[in-house]
PDB file of C-alpha atoms in Angstrom:
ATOM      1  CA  UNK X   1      98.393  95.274 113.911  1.00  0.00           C
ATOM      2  CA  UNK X   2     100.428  95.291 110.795  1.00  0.00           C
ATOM      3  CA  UNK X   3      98.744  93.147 107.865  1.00  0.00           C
ATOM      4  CA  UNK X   4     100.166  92.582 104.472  1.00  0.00           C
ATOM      5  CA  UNK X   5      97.296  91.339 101.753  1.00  0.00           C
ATOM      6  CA  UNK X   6      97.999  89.974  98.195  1.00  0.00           C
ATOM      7  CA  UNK X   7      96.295  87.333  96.020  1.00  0.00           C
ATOM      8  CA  UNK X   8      96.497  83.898  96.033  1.00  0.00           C
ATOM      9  CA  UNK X   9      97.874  82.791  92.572  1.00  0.00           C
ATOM     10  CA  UNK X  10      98.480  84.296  89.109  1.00  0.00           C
ATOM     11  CA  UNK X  11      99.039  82.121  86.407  1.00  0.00           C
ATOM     12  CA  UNK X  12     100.947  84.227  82.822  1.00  0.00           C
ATOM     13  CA  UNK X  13     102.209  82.443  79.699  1.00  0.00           C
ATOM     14  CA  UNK X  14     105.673  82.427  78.969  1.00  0.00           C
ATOM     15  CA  UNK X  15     106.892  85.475  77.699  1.00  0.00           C
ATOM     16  CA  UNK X  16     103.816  87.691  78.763  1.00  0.00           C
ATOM     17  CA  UNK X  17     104.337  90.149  81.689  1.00  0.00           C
ATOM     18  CA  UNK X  18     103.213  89.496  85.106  1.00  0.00           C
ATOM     19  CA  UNK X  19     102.457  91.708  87.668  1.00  0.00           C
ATOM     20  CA  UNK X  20     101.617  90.723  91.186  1.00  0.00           C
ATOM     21  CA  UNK X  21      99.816  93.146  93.826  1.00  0.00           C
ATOM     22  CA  UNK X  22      99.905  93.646  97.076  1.00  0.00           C
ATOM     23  CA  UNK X  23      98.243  96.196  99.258  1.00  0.00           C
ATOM     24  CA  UNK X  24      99.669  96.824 103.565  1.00  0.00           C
ATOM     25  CA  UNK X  25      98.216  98.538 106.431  1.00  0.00           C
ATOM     26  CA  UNK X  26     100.940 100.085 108.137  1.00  0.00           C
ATOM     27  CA  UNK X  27     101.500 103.390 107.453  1.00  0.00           C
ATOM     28  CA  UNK X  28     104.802 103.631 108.922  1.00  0.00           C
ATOM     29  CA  UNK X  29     106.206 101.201 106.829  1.00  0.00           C
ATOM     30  CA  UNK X  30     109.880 102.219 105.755  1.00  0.00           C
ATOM     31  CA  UNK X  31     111.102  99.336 103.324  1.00  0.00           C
ATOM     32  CA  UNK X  32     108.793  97.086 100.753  1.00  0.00           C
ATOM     33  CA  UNK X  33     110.004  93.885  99.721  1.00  0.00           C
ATOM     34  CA  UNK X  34     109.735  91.642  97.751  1.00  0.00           C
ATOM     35  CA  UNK X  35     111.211  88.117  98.128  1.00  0.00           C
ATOM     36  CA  UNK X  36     110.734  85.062  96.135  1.00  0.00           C
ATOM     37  CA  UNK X  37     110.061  81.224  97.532  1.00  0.00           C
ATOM     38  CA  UNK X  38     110.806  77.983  95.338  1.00  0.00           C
ATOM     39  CA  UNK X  39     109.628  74.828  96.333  1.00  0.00           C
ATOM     40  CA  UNK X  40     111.570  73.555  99.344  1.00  0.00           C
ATOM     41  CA  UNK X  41     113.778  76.521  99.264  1.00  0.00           C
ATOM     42  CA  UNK X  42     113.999  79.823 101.752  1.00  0.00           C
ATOM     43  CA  UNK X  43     113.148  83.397 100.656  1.00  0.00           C
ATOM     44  CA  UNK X  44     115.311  84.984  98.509  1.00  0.00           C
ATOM     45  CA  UNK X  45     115.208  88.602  98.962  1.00  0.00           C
ATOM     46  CA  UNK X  46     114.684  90.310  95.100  1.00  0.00           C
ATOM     47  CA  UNK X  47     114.245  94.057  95.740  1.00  0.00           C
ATOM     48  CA  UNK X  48     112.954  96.496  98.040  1.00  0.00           C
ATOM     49  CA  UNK X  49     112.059  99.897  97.647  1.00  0.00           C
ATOM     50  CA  UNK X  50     112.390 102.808 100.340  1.00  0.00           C
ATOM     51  CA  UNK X  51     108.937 104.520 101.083  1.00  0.00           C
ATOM     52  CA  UNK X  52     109.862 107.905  99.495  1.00  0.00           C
ATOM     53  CA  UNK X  53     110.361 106.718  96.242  1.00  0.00           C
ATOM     54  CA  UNK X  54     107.400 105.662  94.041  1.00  0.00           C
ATOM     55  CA  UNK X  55     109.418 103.226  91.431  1.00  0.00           C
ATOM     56  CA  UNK X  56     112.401 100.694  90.741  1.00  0.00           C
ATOM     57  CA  UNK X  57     113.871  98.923  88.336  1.00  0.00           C
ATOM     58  CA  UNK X  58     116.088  96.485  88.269  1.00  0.00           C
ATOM     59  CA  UNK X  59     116.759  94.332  85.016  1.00  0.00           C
ATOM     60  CA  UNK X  60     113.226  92.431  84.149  1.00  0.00           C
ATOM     61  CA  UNK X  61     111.823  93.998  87.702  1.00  0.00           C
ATOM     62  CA  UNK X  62     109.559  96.738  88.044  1.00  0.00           C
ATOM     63  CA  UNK X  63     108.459  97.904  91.759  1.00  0.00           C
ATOM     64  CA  UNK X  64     105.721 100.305  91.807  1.00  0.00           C
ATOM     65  CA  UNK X  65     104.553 102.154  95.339  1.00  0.00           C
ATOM     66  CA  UNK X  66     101.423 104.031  95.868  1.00  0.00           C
ATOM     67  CA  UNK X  67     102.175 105.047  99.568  1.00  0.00           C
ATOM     68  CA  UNK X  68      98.684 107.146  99.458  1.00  0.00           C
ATOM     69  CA  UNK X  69      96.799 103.933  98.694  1.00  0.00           C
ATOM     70  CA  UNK X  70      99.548 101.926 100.257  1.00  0.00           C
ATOM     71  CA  UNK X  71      99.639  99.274  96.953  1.00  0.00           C
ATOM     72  CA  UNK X  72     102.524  98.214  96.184  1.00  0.00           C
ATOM     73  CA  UNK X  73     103.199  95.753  92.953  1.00  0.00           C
ATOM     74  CA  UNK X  74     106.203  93.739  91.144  1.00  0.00           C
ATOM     75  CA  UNK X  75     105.590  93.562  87.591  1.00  0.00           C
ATOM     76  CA  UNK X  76     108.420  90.942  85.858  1.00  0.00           C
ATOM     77  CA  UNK X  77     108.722  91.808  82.492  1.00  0.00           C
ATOM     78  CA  UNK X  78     109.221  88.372  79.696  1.00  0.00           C
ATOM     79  CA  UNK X  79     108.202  85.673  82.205  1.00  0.00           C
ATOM     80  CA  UNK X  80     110.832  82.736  82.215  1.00  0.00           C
ATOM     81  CA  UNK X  81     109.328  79.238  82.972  1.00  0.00           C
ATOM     82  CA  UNK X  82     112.279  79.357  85.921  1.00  0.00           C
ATOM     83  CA  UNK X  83     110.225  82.468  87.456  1.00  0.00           C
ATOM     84  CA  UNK X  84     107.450  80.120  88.675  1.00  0.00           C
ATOM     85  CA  UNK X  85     107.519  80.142  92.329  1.00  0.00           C
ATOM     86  CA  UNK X  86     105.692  81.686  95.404  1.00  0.00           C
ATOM     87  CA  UNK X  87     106.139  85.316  95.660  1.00  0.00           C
ATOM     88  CA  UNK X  88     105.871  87.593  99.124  1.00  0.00           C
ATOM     89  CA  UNK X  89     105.522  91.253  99.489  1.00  0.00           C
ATOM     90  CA  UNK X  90     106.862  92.280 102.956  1.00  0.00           C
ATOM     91  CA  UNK X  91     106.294  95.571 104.908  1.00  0.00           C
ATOM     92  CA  UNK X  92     109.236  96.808 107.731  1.00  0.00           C
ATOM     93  CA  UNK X  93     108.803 100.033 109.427  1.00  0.00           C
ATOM     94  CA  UNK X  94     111.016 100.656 112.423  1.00  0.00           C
ATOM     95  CA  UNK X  95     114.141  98.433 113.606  1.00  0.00           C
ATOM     96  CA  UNK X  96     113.589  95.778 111.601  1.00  0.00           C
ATOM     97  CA  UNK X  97     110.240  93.325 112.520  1.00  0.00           C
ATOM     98  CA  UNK X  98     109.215  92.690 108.890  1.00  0.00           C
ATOM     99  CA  UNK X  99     105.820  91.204 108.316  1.00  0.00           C
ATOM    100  CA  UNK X 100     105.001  89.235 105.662  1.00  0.00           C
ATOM    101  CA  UNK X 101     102.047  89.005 102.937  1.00  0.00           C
ATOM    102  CA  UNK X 102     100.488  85.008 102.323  1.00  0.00           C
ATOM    103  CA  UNK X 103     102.568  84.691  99.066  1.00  0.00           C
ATOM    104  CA  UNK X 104     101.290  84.509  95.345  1.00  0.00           C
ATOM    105  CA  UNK X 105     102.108  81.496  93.805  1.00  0.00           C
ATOM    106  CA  UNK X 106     103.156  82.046  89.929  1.00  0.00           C
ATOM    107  CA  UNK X 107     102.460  79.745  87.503  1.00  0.00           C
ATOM    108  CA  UNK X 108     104.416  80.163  84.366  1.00  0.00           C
ATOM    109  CA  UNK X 109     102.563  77.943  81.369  1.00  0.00           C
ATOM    110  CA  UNK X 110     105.483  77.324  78.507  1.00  0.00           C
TER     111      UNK X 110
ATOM    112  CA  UNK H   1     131.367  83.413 102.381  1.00  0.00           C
ATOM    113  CA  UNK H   2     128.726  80.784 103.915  1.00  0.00           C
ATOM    114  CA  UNK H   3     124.648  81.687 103.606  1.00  0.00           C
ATOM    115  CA  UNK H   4     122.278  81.116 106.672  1.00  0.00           C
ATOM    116  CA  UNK H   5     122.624  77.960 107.606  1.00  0.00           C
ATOM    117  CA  UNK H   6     119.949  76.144 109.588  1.00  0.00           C
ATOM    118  CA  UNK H   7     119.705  72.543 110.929  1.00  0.00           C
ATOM    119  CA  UNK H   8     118.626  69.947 110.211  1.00  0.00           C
ATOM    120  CA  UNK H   9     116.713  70.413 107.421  1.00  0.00           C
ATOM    121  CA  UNK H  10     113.658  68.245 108.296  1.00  0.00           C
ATOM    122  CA  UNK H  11     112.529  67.195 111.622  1.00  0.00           C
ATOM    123  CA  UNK H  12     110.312  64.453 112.646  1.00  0.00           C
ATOM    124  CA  UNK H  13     109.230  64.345 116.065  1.00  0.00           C
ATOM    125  CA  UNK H  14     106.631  62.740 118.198  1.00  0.00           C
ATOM    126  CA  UNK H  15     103.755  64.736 119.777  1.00  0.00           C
ATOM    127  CA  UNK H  16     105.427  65.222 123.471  1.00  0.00           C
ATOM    128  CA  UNK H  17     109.184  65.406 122.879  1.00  0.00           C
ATOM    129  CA  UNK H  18     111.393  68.290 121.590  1.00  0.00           C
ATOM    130  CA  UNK H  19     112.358  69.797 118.777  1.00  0.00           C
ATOM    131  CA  UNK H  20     115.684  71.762 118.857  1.00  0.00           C
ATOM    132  CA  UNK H  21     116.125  73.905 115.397  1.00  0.00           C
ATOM    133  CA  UNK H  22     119.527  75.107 115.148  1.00  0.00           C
ATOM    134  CA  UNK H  23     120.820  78.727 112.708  1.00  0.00           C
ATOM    135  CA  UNK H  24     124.316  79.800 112.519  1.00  0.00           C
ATOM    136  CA  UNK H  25     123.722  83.808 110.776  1.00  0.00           C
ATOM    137  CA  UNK H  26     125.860  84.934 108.404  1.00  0.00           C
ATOM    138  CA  UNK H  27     129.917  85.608 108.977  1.00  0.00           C
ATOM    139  CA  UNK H  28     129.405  89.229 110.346  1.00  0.00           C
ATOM    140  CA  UNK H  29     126.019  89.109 111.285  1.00  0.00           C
ATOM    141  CA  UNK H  30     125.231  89.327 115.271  1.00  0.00           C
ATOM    142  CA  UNK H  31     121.371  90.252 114.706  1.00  0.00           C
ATOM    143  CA  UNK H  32     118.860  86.870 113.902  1.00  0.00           C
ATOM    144  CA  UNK H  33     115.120  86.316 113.700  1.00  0.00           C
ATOM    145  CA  UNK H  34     112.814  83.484 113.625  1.00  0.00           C
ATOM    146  CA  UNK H  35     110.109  83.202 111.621  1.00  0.00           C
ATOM    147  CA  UNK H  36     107.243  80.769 111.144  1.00  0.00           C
ATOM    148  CA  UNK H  37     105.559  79.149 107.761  1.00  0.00           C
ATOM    149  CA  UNK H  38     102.828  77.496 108.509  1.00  0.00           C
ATOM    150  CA  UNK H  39     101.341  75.295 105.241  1.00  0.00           C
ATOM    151  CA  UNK H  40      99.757  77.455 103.265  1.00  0.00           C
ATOM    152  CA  UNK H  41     100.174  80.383 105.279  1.00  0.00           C
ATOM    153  CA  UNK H  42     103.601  83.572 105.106  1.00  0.00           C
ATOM    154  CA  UNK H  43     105.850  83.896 107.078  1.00  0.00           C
ATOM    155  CA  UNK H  44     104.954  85.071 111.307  1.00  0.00           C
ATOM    156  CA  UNK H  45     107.814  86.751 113.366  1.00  0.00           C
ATOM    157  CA  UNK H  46     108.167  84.681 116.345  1.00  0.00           C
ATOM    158  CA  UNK H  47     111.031  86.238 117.771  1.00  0.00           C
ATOM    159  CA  UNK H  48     114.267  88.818 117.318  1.00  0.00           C
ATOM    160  CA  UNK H  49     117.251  88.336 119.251  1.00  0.00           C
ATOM    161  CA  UNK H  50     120.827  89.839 119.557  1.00  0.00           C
ATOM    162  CA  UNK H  51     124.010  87.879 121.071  1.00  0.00           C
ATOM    163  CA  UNK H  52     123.328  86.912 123.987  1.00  0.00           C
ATOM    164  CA  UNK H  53     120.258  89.235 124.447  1.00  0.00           C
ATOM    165  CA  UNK H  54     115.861  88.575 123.144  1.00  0.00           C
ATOM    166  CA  UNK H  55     115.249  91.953 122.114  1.00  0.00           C
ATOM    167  CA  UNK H  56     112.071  91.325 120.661  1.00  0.00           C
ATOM    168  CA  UNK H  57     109.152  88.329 121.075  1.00  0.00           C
ATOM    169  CA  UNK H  58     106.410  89.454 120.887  1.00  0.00           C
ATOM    170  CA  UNK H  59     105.583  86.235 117.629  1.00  0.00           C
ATOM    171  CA  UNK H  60     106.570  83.645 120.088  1.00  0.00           C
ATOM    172  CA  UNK H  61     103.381  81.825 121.705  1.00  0.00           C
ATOM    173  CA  UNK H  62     103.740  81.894 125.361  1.00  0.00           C
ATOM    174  CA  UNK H  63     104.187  78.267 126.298  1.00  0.00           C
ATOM    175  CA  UNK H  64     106.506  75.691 125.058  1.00  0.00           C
ATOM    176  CA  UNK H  65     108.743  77.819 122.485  1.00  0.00           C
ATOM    177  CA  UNK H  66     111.762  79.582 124.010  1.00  0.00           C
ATOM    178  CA  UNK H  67     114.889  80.978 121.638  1.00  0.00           C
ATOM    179  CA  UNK H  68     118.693  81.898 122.710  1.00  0.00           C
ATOM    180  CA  UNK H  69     121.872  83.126 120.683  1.00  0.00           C
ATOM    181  CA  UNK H  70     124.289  82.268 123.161  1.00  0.00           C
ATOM    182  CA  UNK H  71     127.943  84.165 122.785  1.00  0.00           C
ATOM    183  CA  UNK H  72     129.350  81.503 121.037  1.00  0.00           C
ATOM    184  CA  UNK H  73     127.940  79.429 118.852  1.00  0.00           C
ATOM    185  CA  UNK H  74     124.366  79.068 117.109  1.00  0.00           C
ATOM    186  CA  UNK H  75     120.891  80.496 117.789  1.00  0.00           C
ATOM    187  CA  UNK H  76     118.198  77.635 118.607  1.00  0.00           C
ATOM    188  CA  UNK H  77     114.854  77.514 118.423  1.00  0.00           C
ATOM    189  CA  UNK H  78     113.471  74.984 121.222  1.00  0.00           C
ATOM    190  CA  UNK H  79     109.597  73.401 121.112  1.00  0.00           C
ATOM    191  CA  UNK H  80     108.920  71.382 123.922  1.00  0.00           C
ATOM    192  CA  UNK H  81     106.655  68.822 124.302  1.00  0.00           C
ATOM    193  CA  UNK H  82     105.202  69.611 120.769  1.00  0.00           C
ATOM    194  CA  UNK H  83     101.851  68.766 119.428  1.00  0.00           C
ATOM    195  CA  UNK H  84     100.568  68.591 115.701  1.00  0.00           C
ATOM    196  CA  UNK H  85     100.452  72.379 115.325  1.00  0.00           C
ATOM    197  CA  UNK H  86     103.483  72.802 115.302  1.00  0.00           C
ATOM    198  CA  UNK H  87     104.486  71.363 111.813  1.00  0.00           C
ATOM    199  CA  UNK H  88     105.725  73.622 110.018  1.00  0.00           C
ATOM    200  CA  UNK H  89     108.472  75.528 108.128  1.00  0.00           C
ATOM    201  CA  UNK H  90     110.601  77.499 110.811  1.00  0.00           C
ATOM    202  CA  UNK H  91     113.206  79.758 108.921  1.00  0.00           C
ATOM    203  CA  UNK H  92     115.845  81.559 110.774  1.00  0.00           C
ATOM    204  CA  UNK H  93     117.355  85.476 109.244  1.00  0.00           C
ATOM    205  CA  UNK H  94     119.998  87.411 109.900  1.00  0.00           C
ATOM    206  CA  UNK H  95     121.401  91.113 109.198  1.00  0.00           C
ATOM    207  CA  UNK H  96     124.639  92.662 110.165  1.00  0.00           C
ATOM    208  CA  UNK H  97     123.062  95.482 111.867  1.00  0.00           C
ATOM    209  CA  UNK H  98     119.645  97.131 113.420  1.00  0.00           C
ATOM    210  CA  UNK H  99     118.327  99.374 111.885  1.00  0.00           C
ATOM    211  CA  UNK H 100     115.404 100.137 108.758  1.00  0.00           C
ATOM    212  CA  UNK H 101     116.034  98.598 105.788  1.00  0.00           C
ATOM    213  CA  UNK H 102     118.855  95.996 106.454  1.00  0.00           C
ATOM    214  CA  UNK H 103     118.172  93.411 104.309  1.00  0.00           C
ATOM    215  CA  UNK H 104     117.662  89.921 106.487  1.00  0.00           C
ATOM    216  CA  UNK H 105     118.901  87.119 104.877  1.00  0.00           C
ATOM    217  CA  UNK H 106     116.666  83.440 105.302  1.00  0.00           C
ATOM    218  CA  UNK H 107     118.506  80.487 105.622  1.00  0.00           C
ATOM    219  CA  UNK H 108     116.870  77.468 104.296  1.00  0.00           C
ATOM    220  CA  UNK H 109     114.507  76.434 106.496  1.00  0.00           C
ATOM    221  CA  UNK H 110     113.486  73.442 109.093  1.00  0.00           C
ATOM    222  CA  UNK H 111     110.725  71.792 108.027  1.00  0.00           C
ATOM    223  CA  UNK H 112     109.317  70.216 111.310  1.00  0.00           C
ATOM    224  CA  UNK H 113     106.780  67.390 110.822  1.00  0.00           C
ATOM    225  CA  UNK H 114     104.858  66.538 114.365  1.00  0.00           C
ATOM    226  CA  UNK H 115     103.848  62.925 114.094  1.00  0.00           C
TER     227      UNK H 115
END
Protein backbone atom coordinates (compact mmCIF):
# COMPACT_ATOMS: atom_id res chain seq x y z
CA UNK A 1 0.00 0.00 0.00
CA UNK A 2 0.63 3.67 0.04
CA UNK A 3 3.42 4.70 2.72
CA UNK A 4 4.58 8.16 3.45
CA UNK A 5 8.24 8.22 5.39
CA UNK A 6 9.88 11.32 7.03
CA UNK A 7 12.09 11.80 10.11
CA UNK A 8 11.32 11.97 13.46
CA UNK A 9 12.45 15.46 14.74
CA UNK A 10 14.61 18.39 13.56
CA UNK A 11 15.64 20.78 15.92
CA UNK A 12 17.05 24.68 13.98
CA UNK A 13 17.92 27.85 15.90
CA UNK A 14 15.92 30.74 15.51
CA UNK A 15 16.44 32.46 12.48
CA UNK A 16 18.34 29.55 10.62
CA UNK A 17 16.44 27.73 7.80
CA UNK A 18 14.84 24.47 8.22
CA UNK A 19 14.06 22.04 5.87
CA UNK A 20 12.12 18.91 6.56
CA UNK A 21 12.08 15.71 4.14
CA UNK A 22 9.92 13.39 3.27
CA UNK A 23 10.11 10.62 0.75
CA UNK A 24 6.31 8.42 -0.55
CA UNK A 25 5.74 5.31 -2.35
CA UNK A 26 2.91 5.89 -4.45
CA UNK A 27 3.56 6.72 -7.70
CA UNK A 28 0.25 7.89 -8.57
CA UNK A 29 0.21 10.42 -6.15
CA UNK A 30 -1.53 13.69 -7.55
CA UNK A 31 -1.30 16.34 -4.61
CA UNK A 32 1.68 16.69 -1.79
CA UNK A 33 0.93 18.32 1.31
CA UNK A 34 2.04 19.61 3.77
CA UNK A 35 0.10 20.39 6.99
CA UNK A 36 1.23 21.57 10.28
CA UNK A 37 0.08 20.15 13.99
CA UNK A 38 0.43 22.31 17.32
CA UNK A 39 0.05 20.83 20.48
CA UNK A 40 -3.60 19.96 21.12
CA UNK A 41 -4.60 21.48 17.90
CA UNK A 42 -5.84 19.76 14.34
CA UNK A 43 -3.85 19.93 11.07
CA UNK A 44 -3.67 22.95 9.44
CA UNK A 45 -3.25 22.49 5.85
CA UNK A 46 0.03 24.94 4.67
CA UNK A 47 0.59 24.12 0.98
CA UNK A 48 0.41 21.52 -1.49
CA UNK A 49 1.93 21.15 -4.67
CA UNK A 50 0.41 19.35 -7.88
CA UNK A 51 2.70 16.44 -9.15
CA UNK A 52 3.71 18.18 -12.44
CA UNK A 53 5.32 20.92 -10.98
CA UNK A 54 8.74 20.53 -9.27
CA UNK A 55 8.60 23.85 -6.87
CA UNK A 56 6.46 26.43 -4.73
CA UNK A 57 6.70 29.21 -2.93
CA UNK A 58 4.72 30.81 -0.83
CA UNK A 59 6.03 33.68 1.55
CA UNK A 60 8.81 31.94 4.02
CA UNK A 61 7.71 28.36 2.28
CA UNK A 62 9.61 26.53 -0.13
CA UNK A 63 8.11 23.04 -1.54
CA UNK A 64 10.48 21.10 -3.52
CA UNK A 65 9.28 17.69 -5.56
CA UNK A 66 11.51 15.15 -7.02
CA UNK A 67 8.67 12.94 -8.54
CA UNK A 68 11.63 10.61 -10.10
CA UNK A 69 12.92 9.93 -6.59
CA UNK A 70 9.54 10.69 -5.18
CA UNK A 71 11.21 13.21 -2.21
CA UNK A 72 9.46 15.75 -1.50
CA UNK A 73 10.70 18.62 1.19
CA UNK A 74 9.40 22.02 2.95
CA UNK A 75 12.19 24.20 3.61
CA UNK A 76 10.85 27.44 5.98
CA UNK A 77 13.05 30.10 5.46
CA UNK A 78 13.95 32.54 9.08
CA UNK A 79 12.51 30.04 11.60
CA UNK A 80 10.08 31.87 14.11
CA UNK A 81 10.03 30.34 17.68
CA UNK A 82 5.95 30.19 16.82
CA UNK A 83 6.95 27.62 13.88
CA UNK A 84 7.71 24.88 16.44
CA UNK A 85 5.21 22.25 16.00
CA UNK A 86 4.73 18.73 14.40
CA UNK A 87 4.89 18.79 10.74
CA UNK A 88 3.17 16.04 8.15
CA UNK A 89 3.84 15.48 4.56
CA UNK A 90 0.73 13.83 2.97
CA UNK A 91 0.42 11.97 -0.41
CA UNK A 92 -3.37 11.88 -2.36
CA UNK A 93 -3.62 10.30 -5.66
CA UNK A 94 -7.11 9.60 -6.92
CA UNK A 95 -10.55 10.89 -5.31
CA UNK A 96 -9.28 12.03 -2.39
CA UNK A 97 -7.93 9.11 0.39
CA UNK A 98 -4.87 11.08 1.57
CA UNK A 99 -2.32 9.21 3.58
CA UNK A 100 -0.30 10.63 5.92
CA UNK A 101 3.61 10.62 6.88
CA UNK A 102 4.43 10.07 11.10
CA UNK A 103 5.06 13.87 11.48
CA UNK A 104 8.45 15.73 12.25
CA UNK A 105 8.35 17.46 15.27
CA UNK A 106 10.30 21.01 15.02
CA UNK A 107 12.01 22.34 17.65
CA UNK A 108 12.79 25.97 17.31
CA UNK A 109 15.73 26.93 20.09
CA UNK A 110 15.44 31.03 20.61
CA UNK B 1 -18.10 31.06 8.28
CA UNK B 2 -17.70 28.18 11.07
CA UNK B 3 -14.40 25.62 10.79
CA UNK B 4 -14.86 21.77 11.35
CA UNK B 5 -16.30 21.37 14.30
CA UNK B 6 -16.04 18.12 16.24
CA UNK B 7 -17.41 17.03 19.67
CA UNK B 8 -16.62 16.86 22.45
CA UNK B 9 -13.29 17.59 22.58
CA UNK B 10 -12.07 14.90 25.05
CA UNK B 11 -13.68 11.71 25.87
CA UNK B 12 -13.27 9.50 28.76
CA UNK B 13 -14.80 6.26 28.64
CA UNK B 14 -14.66 2.95 30.35
CA UNK B 15 -13.29 -0.19 28.62
CA UNK B 16 -16.89 -1.77 27.49
CA UNK B 17 -19.16 1.22 26.84
CA UNK B 18 -19.36 3.62 23.84
CA UNK B 19 -17.89 6.32 22.53
CA UNK B 20 -19.98 8.49 20.12
CA UNK B 21 -17.59 11.30 18.33
CA UNK B 22 -19.65 13.78 16.70
CA UNK B 23 -18.29 16.39 13.23
CA UNK B 24 -20.49 18.89 11.70
CA UNK B 25 -18.17 19.70 8.03
CA UNK B 26 -17.91 22.88 6.89
CA UNK B 27 -21.09 25.21 5.59
CA UNK B 28 -20.99 23.81 1.94
CA UNK B 29 -19.21 20.82 2.44
CA UNK B 30 -21.28 17.36 1.89
CA UNK B 31 -17.96 15.13 1.59
CA UNK B 32 -16.22 14.06 5.36
CA UNK B 33 -13.50 11.67 6.46
CA UNK B 34 -12.30 10.20 9.58
CA UNK B 35 -9.06 9.83 10.47
CA UNK B 36 -7.12 8.27 13.32
CA UNK B 37 -3.93 9.62 15.53
CA UNK B 38 -2.76 7.24 17.46
CA UNK B 39 0.10 8.65 20.20
CA UNK B 40 2.96 8.99 18.52
CA UNK B 41 1.83 7.76 15.36
CA UNK B 42 0.06 10.17 11.75
CA UNK B 43 -2.82 10.25 10.90
CA UNK B 44 -4.81 6.52 9.40
CA UNK B 45 -7.94 6.94 7.11
CA UNK B 46 -10.57 5.03 8.76
CA UNK B 47 -13.30 5.91 6.66
CA UNK B 48 -14.86 8.40 3.72
CA UNK B 49 -18.39 9.02 3.55
CA UNK B 50 -20.90 11.21 1.53
CA UNK B 51 -24.55 12.30 2.84
CA UNK B 52 -26.20 9.71 3.56
CA UNK B 53 -23.88 7.25 1.66
CA UNK B 54 -19.96 5.22 3.08
CA UNK B 55 -18.22 5.51 -0.04
CA UNK B 56 -15.08 4.42 1.19
CA UNK B 57 -13.80 2.18 4.50
CA UNK B 58 -11.49 0.43 3.81
CA UNK B 59 -9.29 2.30 7.45
CA UNK B 60 -12.12 1.21 9.59
CA UNK B 61 -11.24 -2.12 11.65
CA UNK B 62 -13.94 -4.55 11.12
CA UNK B 63 -15.54 -4.88 14.52
CA UNK B 64 -16.84 -2.35 16.86
CA UNK B 65 -16.34 1.02 14.74
CA UNK B 66 -19.22 1.93 12.41
CA UNK B 67 -19.62 5.78 10.86
CA UNK B 68 -22.91 7.57 9.29
CA UNK B 69 -23.61 11.20 7.86
CA UNK B 70 -27.17 11.04 8.08
CA UNK B 71 -29.20 13.77 5.74
CA UNK B 72 -29.52 16.05 8.35
CA UNK B 73 -27.41 16.72 10.84
CA UNK B 74 -23.74 15.57 11.90
CA UNK B 75 -21.44 12.69 10.91
CA UNK B 76 -20.57 10.30 14.01
CA UNK B 77 -18.06 8.16 14.63
CA UNK B 78 -19.40 5.21 17.00
CA UNK B 79 -16.83 2.67 19.12
CA UNK B 80 -18.59 0.19 20.89
CA UNK B 81 -17.68 -1.60 23.68
CA UNK B 82 -14.12 -0.01 23.51
CA UNK B 83 -10.96 -1.29 24.96
CA UNK B 84 -7.57 0.57 25.74
CA UNK B 85 -6.55 0.71 22.07
CA UNK B 86 -8.64 2.78 21.22
CA UNK B 87 -7.28 6.04 22.89
CA UNK B 88 -6.56 8.16 20.69
CA UNK B 89 -6.92 11.39 18.64
CA UNK B 90 -9.89 10.84 16.10
CA UNK B 91 -10.09 13.97 13.72
CA UNK B 92 -12.91 14.38 11.36
CA UNK B 93 -12.26 16.47 7.47
CA UNK B 94 -14.25 17.76 5.12
CA UNK B 95 -14.12 19.17 1.36
CA UNK B 96 -16.82 20.64 -0.74
CA UNK B 97 -16.32 18.28 -3.48
CA UNK B 98 -14.61 14.79 -4.79
CA UNK B 99 -12.23 14.99 -6.63
CA UNK B 100 -7.89 15.28 -6.62
CA UNK B 101 -6.63 17.91 -4.86
CA UNK B 102 -9.57 19.38 -2.78
CA UNK B 103 -8.11 20.52 0.10
CA UNK B 104 -9.83 18.63 3.36
CA UNK B 105 -10.14 20.70 6.12
CA UNK B 106 -9.49 18.92 10.01
CA UNK B 107 -11.56 19.98 12.62
CA UNK B 108 -10.03 19.88 15.97
CA UNK B 109 -10.00 16.68 17.07
CA UNK B 110 -11.55 14.13 19.87
CA UNK B 111 -9.14 13.05 22.00
CA UNK B 112 -10.62 9.71 23.39
CA UNK B 113 -8.98 8.39 26.58
CA UNK B 114 -10.13 4.49 27.29
CA UNK B 115 -9.87 4.06 31.02
Amino acid sequence: GEDVEQSLFLSVREGDSSVINCTYTDSSSTYLYWYKQEPGAGLQLLTYIFSNMDMKQDQRLTVLLNKKDKHLSLRIADTQTGDSAIYFCASSGGYQKVTFGIGTKLQVIP
Amino acid sequence: NAGVMQNPRHLVRRRGQEARLRCSPMKGHSHVYWYRQLPEEGLKFMVYLQKENIIDESGMPKERFSAEFPKEGPSILRIQQVVRGDSAAYFCASSPRRGAGETQYFGPGTRLLVL
